[in-house]
Amino acid sequence: MKQPEKKRRLGGAGGFFGSEERVYAVADGLVVDCVDHGTITRSRVFYDDVLMVTRHRMRGWLFLTLTGLAAAGFGLPGVLLLADRNAFPAGVIFLVIAVVFAVPCALRAALGLDVITVYGKRTKAVVRFWLRKERAQMVHAQVIDAVRRAQAAAADRYAAERAAYGESAPEGPPPPERGLGERGLGV
Amino acid sequence: MSADTKLRRVLAYVGPACPWCGVEAPHDRMASGMQLCRACGGEYEGEIFRPPTAPMKVFAVAEQGPAGANACANHERNAAVTACERCGHFICSLCRIDSDDMTLCPACFDRLAAEGALPSVRTTFRDYAGSASTAAMLGVLFWFIGPFIGPFAVYFGFQSFLQGRKLGEEEGWVRAAIAIVAGTLETLGGIVMLYFFSARVRAK
């Protein structure tokens, strides 16, 4: 049996109608599992391929609008029903439902949503944190540190390979591709 | 948002981009720190990396001297550095693909990936753990369908275990175990409830 790959869940993002994204940290990169109606689509962002790591705080106006409208939609009738003694229990029920929508709306408006995005050469990973701001900061620092270490190790490895080939390390971007017909390249 | 920005958001992955609007970021000219997107004005903190380029040495057959070298099966002017472990063809460093502890040529890699024989390349899986927990939850919420949906929860739970063993992963085992137990209980409980319910109906 294949040795289990040690995966540590970093977080993810929930979507609409049964879709979800989970991000795990493994030894050599990040694994992104997109769960959509019973099917998991997996992609990887290797630390060696990371080009940029971003962090920003957003509010999510669609979320705020929908929850705000729902809170108002249940809260206003609830208040009106409370005024009527006969409909007092119904008013309480409406207000409880309104609170269920109002609390996340208020929390999101106040705290925002921290989003960390890791851009690789072929794909990206997005991790969202709502209430756990310290964890967002910690994960951001951990990912950056892991990328730095992996790319430094890769640079050392490639330098050793180049030394074995007898080439000097390139100063800047790789040289442009040579055309067809020249010796040494078969493509 | 411009029409161009909207179009960019639905296209395939383009590389480093503004996390607000998705417009491609000029990675080559950026430095680490606070960034301001020129397209949408969104601010974000960006850490820029420039990954090292892997060296690739391609040896020409003609450079190998009088003894010569075996030529690559795909590139006749390139010297072979190894052989494919599946088909045995000699391959150069351009063709060499190391995957799942095997050295393969591009054709064998494509063939094995299409067959699903390379676990590290496989990208799509059935979410058996999620299906098991959904089936178990439905059986709990709607007890009268427990005898019918409980077996599905048990089946998906076992499939989740087998999938985890095959992939070498431990994620979802607890959820699958709970779904199996719940599925078993709701199957048996549903049968008992239906028996007593039908007995009362017959008695009336």
CSV table of C-alpha atoms in Angstrom, one decimal:
chain,number,residue,atom,x,y,z
A,1,MET,CA,0.0,0.0,0.0
A,2,LYS,CA,1.2,3.5,-0.9
A,3,GLN,CA,2.4,5.5,2.1
A,4,PRO,CA,-0.2,8.0,3.1
A,5,GLU,CA,0.6,11.5,1.9
A,6,LYS,CA,0.7,13.7,5.0
A,7,LYS,CA,-1.9,16.4,4.3
A,8,ARG,CA,-2.6,19.3,6.6
A,9,ARG,CA,-5.8,21.2,5.9
A,10,LEU,CA,-5.3,24.9,5.5
A,11,GLY,CA,-8.8,25.9,4.8
A,12,GLY,CA,-10.9,26.4,1.8
A,13,ALA,CA,-14.0,28.1,0.6
A,14,GLY,CA,-17.6,27.1,0.4
A,15,GLY,CA,-19.6,27.6,-2.7
A,16,PHE,CA,-23.2,27.6,-3.7
A,17,PHE,CA,-25.4,24.4,-4.1
A,18,GLY,CA,-23.1,21.7,-2.9
A,19,SER,CA,-19.8,22.9,-4.2
A,20,GLU,CA,-16.8,23.4,-2.0
A,21,GLU,CA,-13.0,23.9,-2.3
A,22,ARG,CA,-10.6,22.4,0.2
A,23,VAL,CA,-6.9,23.3,0.3
A,24,TYR,CA,-4.3,21.1,1.9
A,25,ALA,CA,-0.6,21.6,2.5
A,26,VAL,CA,1.6,18.7,1.6
A,27,ALA,CA,5.4,18.3,1.6
A,28,ASP,CA,6.0,19.8,-1.9
A,29,GLY,CA,3.1,22.1,-2.4
A,30,LEU,CA,-0.6,22.8,-2.0
A,31,VAL,CA,-3.4,20.4,-3.0
A,32,VAL,CA,-6.7,21.9,-4.1
A,33,ASP,CA,-9.7,19.7,-4.0
A,34,CYS,CA,-12.8,21.1,-5.7
A,35,VAL,CA,-15.8,19.2,-4.6
A,36,ASP,CA,-18.8,19.7,-6.9
A,37,HIS,CA,-21.9,17.4,-6.7
A,38,GLY,CA,-20.1,14.3,-5.7
A,39,THR,CA,-17.0,14.7,-7.8
A,40,ILE,CA,-13.6,15.9,-6.6
A,41,THR,CA,-11.3,17.6,-9.1
A,42,ARG,CA,-7.8,17.8,-7.7
A,43,SER,CA,-5.0,20.2,-8.7
A,44,ARG,CA,-1.7,20.9,-7.2
A,45,VAL,CA,0.4,24.1,-6.8
A,46,PHE,CA,4.0,23.1,-6.2
A,47,TYR,CA,6.1,25.4,-4.1
A,48,ASP,CA,8.7,25.3,-6.8
A,49,ASP,CA,6.3,26.8,-9.3
A,50,VAL,CA,4.8,29.6,-7.1
A,51,LEU,CA,5.0,33.0,-8.7
A,52,MET,CA,3.0,35.1,-6.3
A,53,VAL,CA,1.3,34.9,-3.0
A,54,THR,CA,-1.3,37.6,-2.2
A,55,ARG,CA,-3.5,38.5,0.8
A,56,HIS,CA,-6.4,40.9,0.8
A,57,ARG,CA,-9.5,41.5,2.9
A,58,MET,CA,-12.9,41.6,1.2
A,59,ARG,CA,-16.4,42.1,2.4
A,60,GLY,CA,-18.3,40.2,-0.3
A,61,TRP,CA,-21.1,42.5,-1.3
A,62,LEU,CA,-23.3,39.7,-2.6
A,63,PHE,CA,-23.2,37.9,0.7
A,64,LEU,CA,-23.9,41.1,2.6
A,65,THR,CA,-26.7,42.0,0.3
A,66,LEU,CA,-28.4,38.6,0.4
A,67,THR,CA,-28.1,38.2,4.2
A,68,GLY,CA,-29.1,41.8,4.8
A,69,LEU,CA,-32.2,41.4,2.7
A,70,ALA,CA,-33.1,38.1,4.4
A,71,ALA,CA,-32.6,39.7,7.8
A,72,ALA,CA,-34.8,42.6,6.8
A,73,GLY,CA,-37.3,40.4,5.1
A,74,PHE,CA,-37.9,38.4,8.3
A,75,GLY,CA,-37.1,41.2,10.8
A,76,LEU,CA,-39.6,43.8,9.7
A,77,PRO,CA,-42.6,41.5,9.7
A,78,GLY,CA,-41.4,40.1,13.0
A,79,VAL,CA,-41.4,43.5,14.6
A,80,LEU,CA,-44.8,44.2,13.2
A,81,LEU,CA,-46.2,40.9,14.5
A,82,LEU,CA,-44.7,41.6,18.0
A,83,ALA,CA,-47.0,44.6,18.3
A,84,ASP,CA,-50.0,42.2,18.0
A,85,ARG,CA,-50.5,40.1,21.1
A,86,ASN,CA,-52.2,37.4,19.2
A,87,ALA,CA,-49.3,37.0,16.8
A,88,PHE,CA,-46.6,37.5,19.4
A,89,PRO,CA,-45.2,33.9,19.1
A,90,ALA,CA,-45.1,34.2,15.3
A,91,GLY,CA,-43.2,37.5,15.7
A,92,VAL,CA,-40.7,35.9,17.9
A,93,ILE,CA,-40.1,33.1,15.4
A,94,PHE,CA,-39.6,35.7,12.6
A,95,LEU,CA,-37.2,37.7,14.7
A,96,VAL,CA,-35.2,34.5,15.5
A,97,ILE,CA,-34.9,33.7,11.8
A,98,ALA,CA,-33.9,37.4,11.1
A,99,VAL,CA,-31.1,37.1,13.8
A,100,VAL,CA,-29.8,34.0,12.1
A,101,PHE,CA,-29.2,36.1,8.9
A,102,ALA,CA,-28.3,39.3,10.7
A,103,VAL,CA,-25.5,38.0,12.8
A,104,PRO,CA,-23.3,36.7,9.9
A,105,CYS,CA,-24.1,39.8,7.9
A,106,ALA,CA,-22.9,42.0,10.7
A,107,LEU,CA,-19.8,39.9,11.4
A,108,ARG,CA,-18.9,39.9,7.7
A,109,ALA,CA,-19.4,43.7,7.5
A,110,ALA,CA,-17.3,44.3,10.6
A,111,LEU,CA,-14.5,41.7,10.2
A,112,GLY,CA,-14.3,41.1,6.5
A,113,LEU,CA,-13.0,38.0,4.9
A,114,ASP,CA,-9.2,37.4,4.6
A,115,VAL,CA,-8.3,35.7,1.3
A,116,ILE,CA,-4.9,34.2,0.6
A,117,THR,CA,-4.2,33.3,-3.0
A,118,VAL,CA,-1.2,31.3,-4.1
A,119,TYR,CA,-0.5,31.7,-7.9
A,120,GLY,CA,1.5,28.9,-9.5
A,121,LYS,CA,2.6,28.5,-13.1
A,122,ARG,CA,-0.5,26.4,-14.1
A,123,THR,CA,-3.0,26.9,-11.4
A,124,LYS,CA,-3.8,28.7,-8.1
A,125,ALA,CA,-5.0,28.0,-4.6
A,126,VAL,CA,-7.4,30.2,-2.7
A,127,VAL,CA,-7.9,30.0,1.0
A,128,ARG,CA,-10.5,32.1,2.9
A,129,PHE,CA,-10.6,32.9,6.6
A,130,TRP,CA,-13.5,34.6,8.2
A,131,LEU,CA,-13.2,34.8,11.9
A,132,ARG,CA,-9.7,33.4,12.4
A,133,LYS,CA,-7.6,36.3,11.5
A,134,GLU,CA,-4.5,35.1,13.4
A,135,ARG,CA,-4.7,31.8,11.5
A,136,ALA,CA,-4.9,33.7,8.2
A,137,GLN,CA,-1.7,35.5,9.1
A,138,MET,CA,0.0,32.3,10.3
A,139,VAL,CA,-0.9,30.4,7.1
A,140,HIS,CA,0.2,33.3,4.9
A,141,ALA,CA,3.6,33.4,6.7
A,142,GLN,CA,3.9,29.6,6.6
A,143,VAL,CA,3.2,29.4,2.8
A,144,ILE,CA,5.6,32.1,2.0
A,145,ASP,CA,8.3,30.5,4.1
A,146,ALA,CA,7.7,27.1,2.5
A,147,VAL,CA,7.9,28.6,-1.0
A,148,ARG,CA,11.1,30.4,-0.2
A,149,ARG,CA,12.7,27.2,1.2
A,150,ALA,CA,11.6,25.1,-1.7
A,151,GLN,CA,12.8,27.5,-4.3
A,152,ALA,CA,16.1,28.1,-2.5
A,153,ALA,CA,16.6,24.3,-2.4
A,154,ALA,CA,15.7,24.0,-6.1
A,155,ALA,CA,18.1,26.8,-7.0
A,156,ASP,CA,20.9,25.0,-5.1
A,157,ARG,CA,20.1,21.7,-6.9
A,158,TYR,CA,20.0,23.3,-10.3
A,159,ALA,CA,23.3,25.1,-9.7
A,160,ALA,CA,24.9,21.8,-8.8
A,161,GLU,CA,23.5,20.2,-11.9
A,162,ARG,CA,24.8,23.1,-14.0
A,163,ALA,CA,28.2,22.7,-12.4
A,164,ALA,CA,28.2,19.0,-13.3
A,165,TYR,CA,27.3,19.9,-16.9
A,166,GLY,CA,30.1,22.5,-16.9
A,167,GLU,CA,27.7,25.5,-17.5
A,168,SER,CA,27.6,28.7,-15.6
A,169,ALA,CA,24.3,29.7,-13.9
A,170,PRO,CA,22.3,32.1,-16.0
A,171,GLU,CA,22.3,35.7,-14.9
A,172,GLY,CA,18.7,36.6,-15.8
A,173,PRO,CA,15.8,35.0,-17.7
A,174,PRO,CA,16.6,31.9,-19.8
A,175,PRO,CA,18.1,32.6,-23.3
A,176,PRO,CA,15.6,32.6,-26.2
A,177,GLU,CA,14.9,29.2,-27.8
A,178,ARG,CA,17.2,28.4,-30.7
A,179,GLY,CA,15.6,27.6,-34.0
A,180,LEU,CA,15.3,24.3,-35.7
A,181,GLY,CA,18.2,22.8,-37.6
A,182,GLU,CA,20.9,23.7,-35.1
A,183,ARG,CA,23.0,20.9,-33.6
A,184,GLY,CA,22.2,20.0,-30.1
A,185,LEU,CA,18.5,20.4,-30.2
A,186,GLY,CA,16.2,17.9,-31.7
A,187,VAL,CA,13.0,20.0,-31.5
B,1,MET,CA,-15.8,46.5,-14.8
B,2,SER,CA,-14.9,46.6,-18.5
B,3,ALA,CA,-16.0,44.0,-21.0
B,4,ASP,CA,-12.3,42.8,-21.3
B,5,THR,CA,-12.1,42.3,-17.5
B,6,LYS,CA,-15.3,40.3,-17.5
B,7,LEU,CA,-14.0,38.1,-20.3
B,8,ARG,CA,-10.7,37.5,-18.6
B,9,ARG,CA,-12.5,36.3,-15.5
B,10,VAL,CA,-14.1,33.4,-17.4
B,11,LEU,CA,-11.0,32.3,-19.3
B,12,ALA,CA,-8.7,29.6,-18.2
B,13,TYR,CA,-5.9,30.3,-15.7
B,14,VAL,CA,-3.6,33.1,-16.9
B,15,GLY,CA,-1.1,33.2,-14.1
B,16,PRO,CA,-0.5,35.8,-11.4
B,17,ALA,CA,-3.5,38.2,-11.4
B,18,CYS,CA,-5.2,40.7,-9.2
B,19,PRO,CA,-7.2,38.8,-6.6
B,20,TRP,CA,-10.0,41.4,-6.8
B,21,CYS,CA,-10.7,41.5,-10.5
B,22,GLY,CA,-8.7,38.6,-12.0
B,23,VAL,CA,-6.8,40.8,-14.5
B,24,GLU,CA,-3.4,39.5,-15.2
B,25,ALA,CA,-0.7,41.2,-13.1
B,26,PRO,CA,2.7,42.2,-14.6
B,27,HIS,CA,4.6,39.7,-12.6
B,28,ASP,CA,7.9,40.5,-14.3
B,29,ARG,CA,7.9,44.1,-13.2
B,30,MET,CA,6.4,43.7,-9.7
B,31,ALA,CA,8.2,43.8,-6.4
B,32,SER,CA,7.0,42.4,-3.1
B,33,GLY,CA,4.8,44.7,-1.0
B,34,MET,CA,1.5,46.4,-1.3
B,35,GLN,CA,0.1,46.3,-4.8
B,36,LEU,CA,-2.5,48.5,-6.5
B,37,CYS,CA,-4.3,47.0,-9.4
B,38,ARG,CA,-4.5,49.4,-12.3
B,39,ALA,CA,-7.6,47.8,-13.7
B,40,CYS,CA,-9.9,47.9,-10.6
B,41,GLY,CA,-8.0,49.9,-8.1
B,42,GLY,CA,-8.0,47.1,-5.6
B,43,GLU,CA,-5.2,47.0,-3.0
B,44,TYR,CA,-3.6,43.7,-1.9
B,45,GLU,CA,-0.4,42.5,-0.3
B,46,GLY,CA,1.7,40.6,-2.8
B,47,GLU,CA,4.8,38.5,-2.2
B,48,ILE,CA,6.6,38.0,-5.5
B,49,PHE,CA,8.7,34.9,-6.4
B,50,ARG,CA,10.9,34.1,-9.3
B,51,PRO,CA,11.3,30.3,-9.3
B,52,PRO,CA,14.7,29.0,-10.6
B,53,THR,CA,14.8,27.4,-14.0
B,54,ALA,CA,15.7,23.8,-14.2
B,55,PRO,CA,18.7,23.1,-16.4
B,56,MET,CA,18.2,20.8,-19.3
B,57,LYS,CA,21.2,19.4,-21.1
B,58,VAL,CA,20.5,17.7,-24.3
B,59,PHE,CA,23.3,15.7,-25.7
B,60,ALA,CA,23.6,15.4,-29.4
B,61,VAL,CA,24.4,11.9,-30.9
B,62,ALA,CA,27.2,13.3,-33.0
B,63,GLU,CA,28.9,14.7,-29.9
B,64,GLN,CA,29.3,11.3,-28.3
B,65,GLY,CA,32.4,10.3,-30.1
B,66,PRO,CA,33.4,7.3,-32.2
B,67,ALA,CA,31.6,4.8,-30.0
B,68,GLY,CA,28.5,6.8,-30.5
B,69,ALA,CA,25.4,6.7,-28.4
B,70,ASN,CA,21.9,5.4,-28.8
B,71,ALA,CA,19.6,7.9,-30.4
B,72,CYS,CA,16.3,8.9,-28.9
B,73,ALA,CA,13.3,7.1,-30.4
B,74,ASN,CA,11.5,10.4,-30.9
B,75,HIS,CA,14.5,12.8,-31.6
B,76,GLU,CA,17.0,11.1,-33.8
B,77,ARG,CA,19.7,13.8,-33.3
B,78,ASN,CA,19.5,13.6,-29.5
B,79,ALA,CA,21.4,11.0,-27.5
B,80,ALA,CA,19.3,8.8,-25.3
B,81,VAL,CA,20.0,9.2,-21.6
B,82,THR,CA,17.7,6.4,-20.4
B,83,ALA,CA,15.0,3.9,-21.5
B,84,CYS,CA,11.3,3.9,-20.9
B,85,GLU,CA,10.5,1.4,-18.2
B,86,ARG,CA,7.2,0.4,-20.0
B,87,CYS,CA,8.1,0.1,-23.6
B,88,GLY,CA,11.9,0.0,-23.5
B,89,HIS,CA,12.4,2.7,-26.1
B,90,PHE,CA,15.5,4.9,-25.6
B,91,ILE,CA,14.6,8.5,-24.7
B,92,CYS,CA,16.5,11.8,-24.5
B,93,SER,CA,16.3,14.2,-21.6
B,94,LEU,CA,13.6,16.1,-23.4
B,95,CYS,CA,11.3,13.1,-23.6
B,96,ARG,CA,12.1,11.7,-20.1
B,97,ILE,CA,9.2,11.9,-17.7
B,98,ASP,CA,9.6,10.8,-14.1
B,99,SER,CA,6.3,9.9,-12.5
B,100,ASP,CA,5.2,7.6,-9.7
B,101,ASP,CA,8.6,6.1,-9.4
B,102,MET,CA,8.8,5.2,-13.1
B,103,THR,CA,10.7,6.7,-16.0
B,104,LEU,CA,8.4,6.9,-19.0
B,105,CYS,CA,8.4,8.2,-22.5
B,106,PRO,CA,5.7,10.7,-23.5
B,107,ALA,CA,3.5,8.1,-25.3
B,108,CYS,CA,3.5,5.6,-22.4
B,109,PHE,CA,2.9,8.5,-19.9
B,110,ASP,CA,-0.2,9.6,-21.9
B,111,ARG,CA,-1.4,6.0,-22.2
B,112,LEU,CA,-1.0,5.2,-18.5
B,113,ALA,CA,-2.5,8.6,-17.5
B,114,ALA,CA,-5.5,7.9,-19.7
B,115,GLU,CA,-5.9,4.5,-18.1
B,116,GLY,CA,-5.7,6.0,-14.6
B,117,ALA,CA,-2.7,3.9,-13.7
B,118,LEU,CA,-0.7,6.9,-12.5
B,119,PRO,CA,-2.1,8.0,-9.1
B,120,SER,CA,-0.2,11.3,-9.0
B,121,VAL,CA,-1.6,12.3,-12.4
B,122,ARG,CA,-5.2,11.4,-11.7
B,123,THR,CA,-7.2,14.6,-11.2
B,124,THR,CA,-10.9,13.5,-10.8
B,125,PHE,CA,-12.3,11.3,-8.1
B,126,ARG,CA,-15.8,10.4,-6.9
B,127,ASP,CA,-16.6,12.0,-3.5
B,128,TYR,CA,-17.7,8.8,-1.8
B,129,ALA,CA,-17.3,10.3,1.7
B,130,GLY,CA,-19.5,13.2,0.8
B,131,SER,CA,-22.1,10.9,-0.8
B,132,ALA,CA,-22.0,8.6,2.2
B,133,SER,CA,-22.6,11.4,4.7
B,134,THR,CA,-25.4,12.9,2.5
B,135,ALA,CA,-27.1,9.5,2.2
B,136,ALA,CA,-26.9,9.0,5.9
B,137,MET,CA,-28.2,12.4,6.7
B,138,LEU,CA,-31.2,12.0,4.4
B,139,GLY,CA,-31.9,8.7,6.1
B,140,VAL,CA,-31.9,10.4,9.4
B,141,LEU,CA,-34.1,13.3,8.3
B,142,PHE,CA,-36.6,11.1,6.4
B,143,TRP,CA,-36.7,7.9,8.5
B,144,PHE,CA,-39.3,6.2,6.3
B,145,ILE,CA,-36.8,6.0,3.5
B,146,GLY,CA,-34.1,4.7,5.9
B,147,PRO,CA,-34.4,1.1,4.7
B,148,PHE,CA,-33.8,2.2,1.1
B,149,ILE,CA,-31.2,4.9,1.5
B,150,GLY,CA,-29.3,3.3,4.4
B,151,PRO,CA,-27.6,0.7,2.2
B,152,PHE,CA,-26.4,3.4,-0.1
B,153,ALA,CA,-24.8,5.2,2.9
B,154,VAL,CA,-23.1,1.9,3.8
B,155,TYR,CA,-22.0,1.2,0.2
B,156,PHE,CA,-20.6,4.7,-0.3
B,157,GLY,CA,-18.9,4.6,3.1
B,158,PHE,CA,-17.0,1.4,2.2
B,159,GLN,CA,-16.1,2.8,-1.2
B,160,SER,CA,-14.7,5.8,0.5
B,161,PHE,CA,-12.5,3.5,2.7
B,162,LEU,CA,-11.3,1.6,-0.4
B,163,GLN,CA,-10.6,4.8,-2.3
B,164,GLY,CA,-8.6,6.2,0.6
B,165,ARG,CA,-6.5,3.0,0.8
B,166,LYS,CA,-5.9,3.0,-3.0
B,167,LEU,CA,-4.8,6.7,-3.0
B,168,GLY,CA,-2.9,6.4,0.3
B,169,GLU,CA,-5.0,9.1,2.0
B,170,GLU,CA,-6.6,9.3,5.4
B,171,GLU,CA,-8.9,12.2,4.7
B,172,GLY,CA,-12.6,11.4,5.2
B,173,TRP,CA,-12.3,8.1,7.1
B,174,VAL,CA,-14.1,9.4,10.2
B,175,ARG,CA,-16.9,10.7,8.1
B,176,ALA,CA,-17.2,7.4,6.2
B,177,ALA,CA,-17.2,5.4,9.4
B,178,ILE,CA,-20.0,7.5,10.9
B,179,ALA,CA,-21.9,7.2,7.6
B,180,ILE,CA,-21.6,3.4,7.7
B,181,VAL,CA,-22.8,3.2,11.3
B,182,ALA,CA,-25.6,5.6,10.6
B,183,GLY,CA,-26.6,3.8,7.4
B,184,THR,CA,-26.7,0.4,9.2
B,185,LEU,CA,-28.8,1.8,12.0
B,186,GLU,CA,-31.2,3.6,9.8
B,187,THR,CA,-31.6,0.5,7.6
B,188,LEU,CA,-32.4,-1.7,10.6
B,189,GLY,CA,-34.4,1.0,12.4
B,190,GLY,CA,-36.3,1.9,9.3
B,191,ILE,CA,-37.3,-1.8,8.7
B,192,VAL,CA,-38.4,-2.1,12.3
B,193,MET,CA,-40.4,1.1,12.2
B,194,LEU,CA,-42.1,0.1,8.9
B,195,TYR,CA,-42.9,-3.3,10.4
B,196,PHE,CA,-44.6,-1.8,13.4
B,197,PHE,CA,-46.3,0.8,11.3
B,198,SER,CA,-47.7,-1.8,8.9
B,199,ALA,CA,-48.7,-4.0,11.9
B,200,ARG,CA,-50.8,-1.1,13.3
B,201,VAL,CA,-52.4,-0.4,10.0
B,202,ARG,CA,-53.3,-4.1,9.6
B,203,ALA,CA,-54.6,-4.2,13.2
B,204,LYS,CA,-57.0,-1.3,12.3
